[in-house]
mmCIF file of C-alpha atoms in Angstrom:
data_model
loop_
_atom_site.group_PDB
_atom_site.id
_atom_site.type_symbol
_atom_site.label_atom_id
_atom_site.label_comp_id
_atom_site.label_asym_id
_atom_site.label_seq_id
_atom_site.Cartn_x
_atom_site.Cartn_y
_atom_site.Cartn_z
ATOM 1 C CA MET A 1 -14.240 -29.932 -9.908
ATOM 2 C CA PRO A 2 -10.915 -28.255 -9.091
ATOM 3 C CA ARG A 3 -10.550 -24.736 -10.404
ATOM 4 C CA HIS A 4 -6.841 -25.304 -11.072
ATOM 5 C CA ILE A 5 -4.423 -28.226 -11.164
ATOM 6 C CA LEU A 6 -0.861 -27.317 -10.226
ATOM 7 C CA THR A 7 2.068 -29.613 -11.020
ATOM 8 C CA LEU A 8 5.719 -28.621 -10.681
ATOM 9 C CA ARG A 9 8.966 -30.439 -11.463
ATOM 10 C CA ASN A 10 12.408 -30.041 -9.895
ATOM 11 C CA GLN A 11 11.221 -27.239 -7.650
ATOM 12 C CA SER A 12 12.940 -26.023 -4.504
ATOM 13 C CA LYS A 13 10.753 -25.336 -1.508
ATOM 14 C CA PHE A 14 10.392 -21.701 -2.610
ATOM 15 C CA ASP A 15 9.684 -22.103 -6.310
ATOM 16 C CA VAL A 16 6.054 -23.076 -5.828
ATOM 17 C CA LEU A 17 5.485 -19.820 -3.959
ATOM 18 C CA PHE A 18 5.757 -17.881 -7.223
ATOM 19 C CA SER A 19 3.135 -19.791 -9.233
ATOM 20 C CA PRO A 20 1.500 -17.239 -11.567
ATOM 21 C CA ASN A 21 -2.038 -17.618 -10.215
ATOM 22 C CA PHE A 22 -0.868 -17.096 -6.596
ATOM 23 C CA GLU A 23 -2.531 -20.284 -5.309
ATOM 24 C CA VAL A 24 0.383 -21.117 -3.016
ATOM 25 C CA ALA A 25 0.989 -17.514 -1.975
ATOM 26 C CA ALA A 26 -2.673 -17.213 -0.931
ATOM 27 C CA ALA A 27 -2.496 -20.482 0.988
ATOM 28 C CA TYR A 28 0.718 -19.408 2.738
ATOM 29 C CA LEU A 29 -0.782 -16.078 3.832
ATOM 30 C CA ALA A 30 -3.904 -17.858 5.100
ATOM 31 C CA ALA A 31 -1.959 -20.563 6.948
ATOM 32 C CA VAL A 32 0.700 -18.426 8.620
ATOM 33 C CA CYS A 33 -1.333 -16.285 11.000
ATOM 34 C CA ARG A 34 0.034 -13.476 13.153
ATOM 35 C CA PRO A 35 -1.977 -12.336 16.196
ATOM 36 C CA ASP A 36 0.198 -9.245 16.599
ATOM 37 C CA GLU A 37 0.002 -6.552 13.889
ATOM 38 C CA GLN A 38 3.705 -5.735 14.124
ATOM 39 C CA LEU A 39 4.618 -9.359 13.480
ATOM 40 C CA ARG A 40 2.167 -9.477 10.568
ATOM 41 C CA VAL A 41 3.763 -6.386 9.029
ATOM 42 C CA GLN A 42 7.248 -7.910 9.383
ATOM 43 C CA MET A 43 6.098 -11.191 7.827
ATOM 44 C CA LEU A 44 4.440 -9.364 4.932
ATOM 45 C CA THR A 45 7.552 -7.211 4.448
ATOM 46 C CA ASP A 46 9.687 -10.344 4.115
ATOM 47 C CA PHE A 47 7.087 -11.900 1.836
ATOM 48 C CA MET A 48 6.989 -8.845 -0.419
ATOM 49 C CA ASN A 49 10.790 -8.666 -0.468
ATOM 50 C CA LEU A 50 10.870 -12.158 -1.985
ATOM 51 C CA PHE A 51 8.512 -11.139 -4.773
ATOM 52 C CA CYS A 52 10.187 -7.769 -5.343
ATOM 53 C CA ALA A 53 13.576 -9.473 -5.665
ATOM 54 C CA ARG A 54 12.122 -11.511 -8.538
ATOM 55 C CA GLY A 55 10.423 -8.527 -10.121
ATOM 56 C CA LEU A 56 6.970 -9.765 -9.090
ATOM 57 C CA GLY A 57 6.129 -7.254 -6.373
ATOM 58 C CA VAL A 58 3.561 -5.337 -8.397
ATOM 59 C CA ASN A 59 1.958 -8.590 -9.559
ATOM 60 C CA LEU A 60 1.629 -9.742 -5.958
ATOM 61 C CA LEU A 61 0.049 -6.499 -4.788
ATOM 62 C CA LYS A 62 -2.324 -6.314 -7.761
ATOM 63 C CA TRP A 63 -3.477 -9.835 -6.941
ATOM 64 C CA ALA A 64 -4.006 -8.999 -3.233
ATOM 65 C CA LEU A 65 -5.945 -5.803 -4.036
ATOM 66 C CA SER A 66 -8.114 -7.561 -6.626
ATOM 67 C CA ALA A 67 -8.849 -10.447 -4.250
ATOM 68 C CA GLU A 68 -10.089 -8.088 -1.541
ATOM 69 C CA ILE A 69 -12.332 -6.208 -3.961
ATOM 70 C CA ASP A 70 -13.748 -9.511 -5.238
ATOM 71 C CA ASN A 71 -14.532 -10.622 -1.681
ATOM 72 C CA THR A 72 -16.221 -7.366 -0.586
ATOM 73 C CA SER A 73 -20.004 -7.047 -0.949
ATOM 74 C CA ASN A 74 -20.544 -3.505 0.367
ATOM 75 C CA PRO A 75 -18.755 -0.770 -1.633
ATOM 76 C CA ARG A 76 -18.340 1.393 1.474
ATOM 77 C CA ASP A 77 -16.384 -1.399 3.173
ATOM 78 C CA VAL A 78 -13.683 -1.689 0.483
ATOM 79 C CA PHE A 79 -10.226 -1.406 2.114
ATOM 80 C CA ARG A 80 -11.699 -0.056 5.355
ATOM 81 C CA GLY A 81 -10.332 -2.766 7.621
ATOM 82 C CA ILE A 82 -6.892 -4.187 8.305
ATOM 83 C CA SER A 83 -6.124 -6.826 5.690
ATOM 84 C CA VAL A 84 -3.243 -8.327 3.720
ATOM 85 C CA SER A 85 -3.708 -5.833 0.877
ATOM 86 C CA THR A 86 -4.006 -2.741 3.095
ATOM 87 C CA LEU A 87 -0.935 -3.717 5.125
ATOM 88 C CA MET A 88 1.009 -4.370 1.915
ATOM 89 C CA MET A 89 0.036 -0.954 0.565
ATOM 90 C CA GLU A 90 1.136 0.703 3.810
ATOM 91 C CA ILE A 91 4.515 -1.026 3.498
ATOM 92 C CA VAL A 92 4.868 0.334 -0.050
ATOM 93 C CA PHE A 93 3.851 3.844 1.077
ATOM 94 C CA GLU A 94 6.626 3.810 3.658
ATOM 95 C CA LYS A 95 9.167 2.463 1.161
ATOM 96 C CA VAL A 96 8.505 4.821 -1.760
ATOM 97 C CA GLY A 97 6.258 7.662 -0.590
ATOM 98 C CA LYS A 98 8.390 9.736 1.771
ATOM 99 C CA GLU A 99 9.946 12.023 -0.818
ATOM 100 C CA PHE A 100 6.542 12.846 -2.318
ATOM 101 C CA LEU A 101 5.105 13.649 1.116
ATOM 102 C CA ASN A 102 8.018 15.915 1.969
ATOM 103 C CA LEU A 103 7.615 17.716 -1.319
ATOM 104 C CA SER A 104 3.845 18.135 -1.150
ATOM 105 C CA ILE A 105 2.936 18.564 2.534
ATOM 106 C CA GLY A 106 6.240 18.740 4.423
ATOM 107 C CA ASN A 107 6.497 22.543 4.595
ATOM 108 C CA THR A 108 2.985 22.942 6.014
ATOM 109 C CA ILE A 109 3.534 20.222 8.606
ATOM 110 C CA ARG A 110 6.766 21.824 9.744
ATOM 111 C CA GLU A 111 5.076 25.239 9.879
ATOM 112 C CA ILE A 112 2.423 23.878 12.255
ATOM 113 C CA ILE A 113 5.017 22.231 14.492
ATOM 114 C CA GLN A 114 7.556 25.053 14.512
ATOM 115 C CA SER A 115 4.940 27.654 15.417
ATOM 116 C CA GLY A 116 4.439 25.891 18.749
ATOM 117 C CA LYS A 117 0.917 27.283 18.886
ATOM 118 C CA ASN A 118 -2.224 25.634 20.189
ATOM 119 C CA TYR A 119 -4.774 25.224 17.377
ATOM 120 C CA GLU A 120 -7.497 23.656 19.509
ATOM 121 C CA VAL A 121 -11.088 24.233 18.323
ATOM 122 C CA ASP A 122 -12.972 22.195 20.924
ATOM 123 C CA THR A 123 -14.903 24.696 23.091
ATOM 124 C CA ASN A 124 -14.634 22.248 25.991
ATOM 125 C CA ARG A 125 -10.903 22.930 25.966
ATOM 126 C CA VAL A 126 -10.669 26.578 24.899
ATOM 127 C CA ASP A 127 -13.062 29.533 24.930
ATOM 128 C CA ALA A 128 -15.315 30.257 21.927
ATOM 129 C CA LYS A 129 -13.274 33.244 20.719
ATOM 130 C CA THR A 130 -10.036 31.262 20.693
ATOM 131 C CA ALA A 131 -11.746 28.307 19.005
ATOM 132 C CA LYS A 132 -13.048 30.549 16.214
ATOM 133 C CA LYS A 133 -9.603 32.040 15.613
ATOM 134 C CA ASN A 134 -7.945 28.616 15.646
ATOM 135 C CA SER A 135 -10.452 27.171 13.175
ATOM 136 C CA LYS A 136 -9.334 29.785 10.658
ATOM 137 C CA HIS A 137 -5.706 28.719 11.138
ATOM 138 C CA LEU A 138 -6.607 25.038 10.692
ATOM 139 C CA ILE A 139 -8.545 25.769 7.520
ATOM 140 C CA LYS A 140 -5.589 27.777 6.194
ATOM 141 C CA PHE A 141 -3.150 24.923 6.845
ATOM 142 C CA THR A 142 -5.465 22.286 5.392
ATOM 143 C CA GLN A 143 -6.053 24.441 2.321
ATOM 144 C CA GLN A 144 -2.285 24.680 1.815
ATOM 145 C CA ILE A 145 -2.074 20.890 1.897
ATOM 146 C CA ILE A 146 -4.908 20.421 -0.612
ATOM 147 C CA ASP A 147 -3.487 23.014 -3.010
ATOM 148 C CA SER A 148 0.022 21.572 -2.774
ATOM 149 C CA LEU A 149 -1.207 17.999 -3.373
ATOM 150 C CA LEU A 150 -3.036 19.188 -6.460
ATOM 151 C CA GLU A 151 0.105 20.905 -7.752
ATOM 152 C CA ASN A 152 2.323 17.877 -7.076
ATOM 153 C CA ILE A 153 0.254 15.074 -8.618
ATOM 154 C CA SER A 154 2.910 14.529 -11.292
ATOM 155 C CA ASN A 155 5.551 14.060 -8.568
ATOM 156 C CA CYS A 156 3.769 11.104 -6.996
ATOM 157 C CA PRO A 157 5.831 7.911 -7.554
ATOM 158 C CA LYS A 158 4.751 6.159 -10.739
ATOM 159 C CA VAL A 159 4.232 2.836 -9.025
ATOM 160 C CA LEU A 160 1.742 4.369 -6.573
ATOM 161 C CA ARG A 161 -0.194 5.983 -9.406
ATOM 162 C CA PHE A 162 -0.219 2.645 -11.197
ATOM 163 C CA LEU A 163 -1.652 0.895 -8.120
ATOM 164 C CA PHE A 164 -4.223 3.649 -7.512
ATOM 165 C CA ASN A 165 -5.301 3.272 -11.137
ATOM 166 C CA HIS A 166 -5.652 -0.498 -10.679
ATOM 167 C CA ILE A 167 -7.837 0.045 -7.600
ATOM 168 C CA LYS A 168 -9.917 2.603 -9.480
ATOM 169 C CA ASP A 169 -10.535 0.300 -12.445
ATOM 170 C CA MET A 170 -11.353 -2.744 -10.311
ATOM 171 C CA VAL A 171 -13.770 -0.887 -8.029
ATOM 172 C CA LYS A 172 -15.461 0.888 -10.952
ATOM 173 C CA ALA A 173 -16.040 -2.478 -12.597
ATOM 174 C CA LYS A 174 -17.780 -3.886 -9.504
ATOM 175 C CA PHE A 175 -19.163 -0.824 -7.692
ATOM 176 C CA SER A 176 -19.803 1.888 -10.235
ATOM 177 C CA GLY A 177 -19.538 5.331 -8.634
ATOM 178 C CA PHE A 178 -17.542 4.274 -5.558
ATOM 179 C CA TRP A 179 -13.999 4.265 -6.930
ATOM 180 C CA ASN A 180 -13.155 7.568 -5.213
ATOM 181 C CA VAL A 181 -14.111 6.096 -1.820
ATOM 182 C CA ALA A 182 -11.680 3.190 -2.331
ATOM 183 C CA VAL A 183 -8.831 5.290 -3.729
ATOM 184 C CA GLY A 184 -9.443 7.945 -1.064
ATOM 185 C CA SER A 185 -9.164 5.376 1.719
ATOM 186 C CA PHE A 186 -5.569 4.776 0.612
ATOM 187 C CA VAL A 187 -4.515 8.239 -0.547
ATOM 188 C CA PHE A 188 -5.830 10.110 2.471
ATOM 189 C CA LEU A 189 -6.653 7.701 5.303
ATOM 190 C CA ARG A 190 -3.652 5.346 5.047
ATOM 191 C CA PHE A 191 -1.066 7.573 3.404
ATOM 192 C CA ILE A 192 -1.386 11.348 3.745
ATOM 193 C CA CYS A 193 -3.318 11.535 7.022
ATOM 194 C CA THR A 194 -1.088 8.948 8.688
ATOM 195 C CA ALA A 195 1.968 10.993 7.700
ATOM 196 C CA ILE A 196 0.361 14.203 8.981
ATOM 197 C CA VAL A 197 -0.325 12.743 12.427
ATOM 198 C CA PHE A 198 3.074 10.975 12.682
ATOM 199 C CA PRO A 199 5.493 13.119 10.619
ATOM 200 C CA GLU A 200 8.505 11.881 12.582
ATOM 201 C CA THR A 201 8.095 8.364 11.100
ATOM 202 C CA TRP A 202 7.945 9.767 7.560
ATOM 203 C CA ASP A 203 11.183 11.798 7.770
ATOM 204 C CA MET A 204 9.410 15.165 7.682
ATOM 205 C CA VAL A 205 10.768 16.147 11.106
ATOM 206 C CA TYR A 206 13.664 14.874 13.208
ATOM 207 C CA GLU A 207 11.758 14.320 16.434
ATOM 208 C CA ALA A 208 8.207 13.730 17.606
ATOM 209 C CA PRO A 209 5.993 16.850 17.786
ATOM 210 C CA SER A 210 4.840 18.178 21.151
ATOM 211 C CA LEU A 211 1.403 17.144 22.411
ATOM 212 C CA VAL A 212 0.050 20.582 21.476
ATOM 213 C CA SER A 213 1.395 20.341 17.923
ATOM 214 C CA ARG A 214 0.223 16.737 17.592
ATOM 215 C CA ARG A 215 -3.308 17.821 18.459
ATOM 216 C CA GLY A 216 -3.214 20.414 15.676
ATOM 217 C CA LEU A 217 -2.023 17.769 13.207
ATOM 218 C CA ILE A 218 -4.816 15.415 14.285
ATOM 219 C CA LEU A 219 -7.416 18.118 13.657
ATOM 220 C CA VAL A 220 -6.017 18.771 10.168
ATOM 221 C CA SER A 221 -6.178 15.022 9.537
ATOM 222 C CA LYS A 222 -9.831 14.860 10.654
ATOM 223 C CA LEU A 223 -10.746 17.630 8.263
ATOM 224 C CA LEU A 224 -8.970 15.923 5.353
ATOM 225 C CA GLN A 225 -10.580 12.561 6.087
ATOM 226 C CA ASN A 226 -14.080 14.016 5.985
ATOM 227 C CA LEU A 227 -13.241 15.873 2.795
ATOM 228 C CA SER A 228 -11.955 12.637 1.255
ATOM 229 C CA ASN A 229 -15.185 10.865 2.236
ATOM 230 C CA ASN A 230 -17.223 13.772 0.822
ATOM 231 C CA ARG A 231 -18.916 13.979 4.206
ATOM 232 C CA GLU A 232 -19.675 17.102 6.215
ATOM 233 C CA PHE A 233 -19.552 17.069 10.026
ATOM 234 C CA ASP A 234 -23.117 16.445 11.261
ATOM 235 C CA GLY A 235 -22.618 17.645 14.836
ATOM 236 C CA LYS A 236 -23.554 14.318 16.436
ATOM 237 C CA LYS A 237 -19.905 13.621 17.073
ATOM 238 C CA GLU A 238 -17.214 16.267 17.388
ATOM 239 C CA SER A 239 -19.683 19.134 17.063
ATOM 240 C CA TYR A 240 -16.796 21.598 17.312
ATOM 241 C CA MET A 241 -15.807 20.629 13.744
ATOM 242 C CA VAL A 242 -19.135 21.711 12.197
ATOM 243 C CA SER A 243 -17.845 25.246 11.630
ATOM 244 C CA MET A 244 -15.346 23.801 9.134
ATOM 245 C CA ASN A 245 -17.991 22.375 6.801
ATOM 246 C CA THR A 246 -17.563 25.396 4.542
ATOM 247 C CA PHE A 247 -14.028 24.180 3.824
ATOM 248 C CA ILE A 248 -15.369 20.740 2.818
ATOM 249 C CA VAL A 249 -18.006 22.257 0.522
ATOM 250 C CA ASP A 250 -15.478 24.601 -1.081
ATOM 251 C CA ASN A 251 -12.908 21.859 -1.731
ATOM 252 C CA LYS A 252 -14.981 18.879 -2.913
ATOM 253 C CA LEU A 253 -13.932 19.427 -6.502
ATOM 254 C CA LYS A 254 -10.246 19.740 -5.608
ATOM 255 C CA ALA A 255 -10.377 16.531 -3.567
ATOM 256 C CA PHE A 256 -11.939 14.728 -6.526
ATOM 257 C CA GLN A 257 -9.282 16.168 -8.857
ATOM 258 C CA ILE A 258 -6.520 14.914 -6.551
ATOM 259 C CA LEU A 259 -7.929 11.374 -6.437
ATOM 260 C CA ASP A 260 -8.650 11.349 -10.157
ATOM 261 C CA GLY A 261 -5.213 12.742 -11.007
ATOM 262 C CA LEU A 262 -3.328 10.284 -8.826
ATOM 263 C CA SER A 263 -5.252 7.376 -10.387
ATOM 264 C CA GLU A 264 -5.531 8.591 -13.977
ATOM 265 C CA SER A 265 -5.556 5.872 -16.626
ATOM 266 C CA GLY A 266 -2.816 7.548 -18.656
ATOM 267 C CA THR A 267 -0.147 6.800 -16.055
ATOM 268 C CA ASP A 268 2.912 5.667 -18.010
ATOM 269 C CA VAL A 269 3.949 2.694 -15.908
ATOM 270 C CA ARG A 270 5.001 -0.802 -16.855
ATOM 271 C CA TYR A 271 6.059 -3.426 -14.368
ATOM 272 C CA ARG A 272 8.906 -5.872 -14.796
ATOM 273 C CA ILE A 273 8.140 -9.576 -15.105
ATOM 274 C CA ALA A 274 10.843 -11.890 -13.803
ATOM 275 C CA VAL A 275 12.790 -13.778 -16.441
ATOM 276 C CA ARG A 276 11.550 -17.366 -16.344
ATOM 277 C CA ARG A 277 10.052 -20.009 -18.592
ATOM 278 C CA ILE A 278 6.446 -21.098 -18.164
ATOM 279 C CA SER A 279 5.218 -23.846 -20.449
ATOM 280 C CA GLY A 280 1.647 -23.180 -21.492
ATOM 281 C CA ASN A 281 -0.751 -20.456 -20.425
ATOM 282 C CA PRO A 282 -2.797 -21.931 -17.546
ATOM 283 C CA SER A 283 -6.446 -20.991 -17.208
ATOM 284 C CA ALA A 284 -8.908 -21.703 -14.428
ATOM 285 C CA SER A 285 -9.603 -25.241 -15.636
ATOM 286 C CA GLU A 286 -6.397 -26.251 -17.398
ATOM 287 C CA SER A 287 -3.508 -28.238 -15.994
ATOM 288 C CA SER A 288 -0.234 -26.284 -16.053
ATOM 289 C CA GLU A 289 3.332 -27.446 -15.761
ATOM 290 C CA LEU A 290 5.819 -24.891 -14.433
ATOM 291 C CA ASN A 291 9.555 -25.459 -14.740
ATOM 292 C CA TYR A 292 11.835 -23.488 -12.426
ATOM 293 C CA GLY A 293 15.541 -23.727 -11.773
ATOM 294 C CA SER A 294 16.991 -24.401 -8.328
ATOM 295 C CA LEU A 295 16.817 -21.740 -5.649
ATOM 296 C CA ASN A 296 20.595 -21.202 -5.639
ATOM 297 C CA THR A 297 20.674 -20.842 -9.430
ATOM 298 C CA GLN A 298 17.860 -18.295 -9.344
ATOM 299 C CA MET A 299 19.504 -16.298 -6.569
ATOM 300 C CA ARG A 300 22.768 -16.155 -8.542
ATOM 301 C CA MET A 301 20.824 -14.993 -11.601
ATOM 302 C CA LEU A 302 18.997 -12.365 -9.563
ATOM 303 C CA ARG A 303 22.261 -11.024 -8.147
ATOM 304 C CA LYS A 304 23.707 -10.715 -11.651
ATOM 305 C CA GLN A 305 20.554 -8.998 -12.890
ATOM 306 C CA ARG A 306 20.613 -6.577 -9.973
ATOM 307 C CA LYS A 307 24.291 -5.688 -10.478
ATOM 308 C CA ARG A 308 23.778 -5.287 -14.219
ATOM 309 C CA GLY A 309 20.731 -3.126 -13.604
ATOM 310 C CA ARG A 310 22.615 -0.872 -11.183
ATOM 311 C CA LYS A 311 25.555 -0.563 -13.565
ATOM 312 C CA ASN A 312 23.361 0.429 -16.521
ATOM 313 C CA LYS A 313 21.031 2.697 -14.599
ATOM 314 C CA GLY A 314 21.317 6.324 -15.618
ATOM 315 C CA PRO A 315 20.086 9.464 -13.863
ATOM 316 C CA ASN A 316 16.533 9.072 -15.209
ATOM 317 C CA THR A 317 13.988 6.722 -13.674
ATOM 318 C CA ASN A 318 13.749 3.406 -15.490
ATOM 319 C CA SER A 319 10.471 2.981 -17.349
ATOM 320 C CA ASN A 320 10.106 -0.546 -15.917
ATOM 321 C CA VAL A 321 8.838 0.439 -12.488
ATOM 322 C CA HIS A 322 8.455 -2.123 -9.741
ATOM 323 C CA LEU A 323 7.523 -1.710 -6.092
ATOM 324 C CA TYR A 324 10.904 -1.007 -4.518
ATOM 325 C CA GLU A 325 14.513 -2.143 -4.527
ATOM 326 C CA VAL A 326 15.533 -5.051 -2.299
ATOM 327 C CA SER A 327 19.116 -5.432 -1.128
ATOM 328 C CA GLU A 328 20.867 -8.807 -1.207
ATOM 329 C CA GLU A 329 20.841 -8.863 2.595
ATOM 330 C CA GLU A 330 17.077 -8.230 2.719
ATOM 331 C CA GLU A 331 16.467 -10.849 0.050
ATOM 332 C CA GLU A 332 18.472 -13.558 1.787
ATOM 333 C CA ALA A 333 16.972 -12.745 5.205
ATOM 334 C CA ALA A 334 13.501 -13.022 3.695
ATOM 335 C CA PHE A 335 14.317 -16.393 2.119
ATOM 336 C CA GLN A 336 15.553 -17.661 5.473
ATOM 337 C CA LYS A 337 12.511 -16.516 7.488
ATOM 338 C CA ILE A 338 9.812 -17.386 4.979
ATOM 339 C CA GLY A 339 11.543 -20.678 4.124
ATOM 340 C CA GLU A 340 11.473 -21.913 7.709
ATOM 341 C CA GLU A 341 7.772 -21.188 8.045
ATOM 342 C CA PHE A 342 7.019 -22.551 4.598
ATOM 343 C CA VAL A 343 8.297 -25.952 5.723
ATOM 344 C CA LEU A 344 6.724 -25.686 9.187
ATOM 345 C CA TYR A 345 3.259 -24.883 7.812
ATOM 346 C CA SER A 346 3.445 -27.016 4.654
ATOM 347 C CA GLN A 347 0.515 -29.251 5.582
ATOM 348 C CA ALA A 348 -1.671 -26.283 6.485
ATOM 349 C CA ILE A 349 -0.745 -24.640 3.173
ATOM 350 C CA ILE A 350 -1.780 -27.739 1.231
ATOM 351 C CA SER A 351 -5.047 -27.906 3.205
ATOM 352 C CA HIS A 352 -5.890 -24.310 2.336
ATOM 353 C CA MET A 353 -5.182 -25.002 -1.322
ATOM 354 C CA ARG A 354 -7.499 -28.018 -1.327
ATOM 355 C CA GLU A 355 -10.232 -26.005 0.391
ATOM 356 C CA ASN A 356 -10.043 -23.558 -2.504
ATOM 357 C CA GLY A 357 -10.239 -26.225 -5.196
ATOM 358 C CA VAL A 358 -6.553 -26.471 -6.040
ATOM 359 C CA ILE A 359 -5.116 -29.962 -6.542
ATOM 360 C CA TYR A 360 -1.380 -30.061 -5.950
ATOM 361 C CA PHE A 361 0.780 -33.000 -7.048
ATOM 362 C CA ALA A 362 4.200 -32.157 -5.603
ATOM 363 C CA LYS A 363 5.636 -32.128 -2.104
ATOM 364 C CA LEU A 364 6.286 -28.741 -0.512
ATOM 365 C CA THR A 365 9.159 -29.854 1.688
#
């Protein structure tokens, strides 16, 4: 038995992409493979731009995150690999997270770089006395970062806190007690630690750090990652980091408070649903009939909505938070690129839908 029957009338080639249960979006992402990670990121950026332009960016990302959690059997493996949802989250971090990073960790990062000092703690590279002195400096810098993150929780973009809360709730429902591992893999591993190691790509500095400074940043990142994982250095690998276990023990509570604060359930965030008419409320077994206007009509409507939204927008952040703003140029470029591949891979898309129990009655081309 099919889990869902999808029938559309008068659709353009793009309209089916936005079906509310994401059957076609899932099939598209499965059919259009990218061997190179850079190409995958560009494709996903275009794909997300389409959904963000229609106010469905948060819906898309929630669906991708939920799907990965549903398909993961080991709680320690949640969001640990490279996947559609992790790449999408990284795109969002880069779009909306730079100001928060500058505010919370930027000063410490610049202090490390501007000092020009070597903070090496590996005794294979420096003598024991120097390593001991440098470990104190690294702990001081990492402590500054932890304390500043804790103080700036309220400055984290609302949409990120909303997504962290969604991850927390979904993981708690399936793997009770492991939500902090999942949230931590995004907050620290894919967001904060990435920015620490490569501050030049996150607008915290104007040029790449020296090799000496980069090494110091990497060591700070290692310490934060272990703290996030609630794991002390065991000495089997990177034994020179064992002396910093006292920092991990002393800051376990603060790390938990950061993750809990950034994903707290009281986050006041609502996401905008695109203005459209859907007849019926399709469930897993019901047949649904979706009526969309033409692509050109929808794009004209979206342009009017965007202009009206910009005109009426005051100095305060709008309560209807969505992923990020998409310019008309980005939107049209995304339609062009995704549209070409949508037609090219139409048969593969339909095949993927059938494999997943979706019966589709309209042509995609």
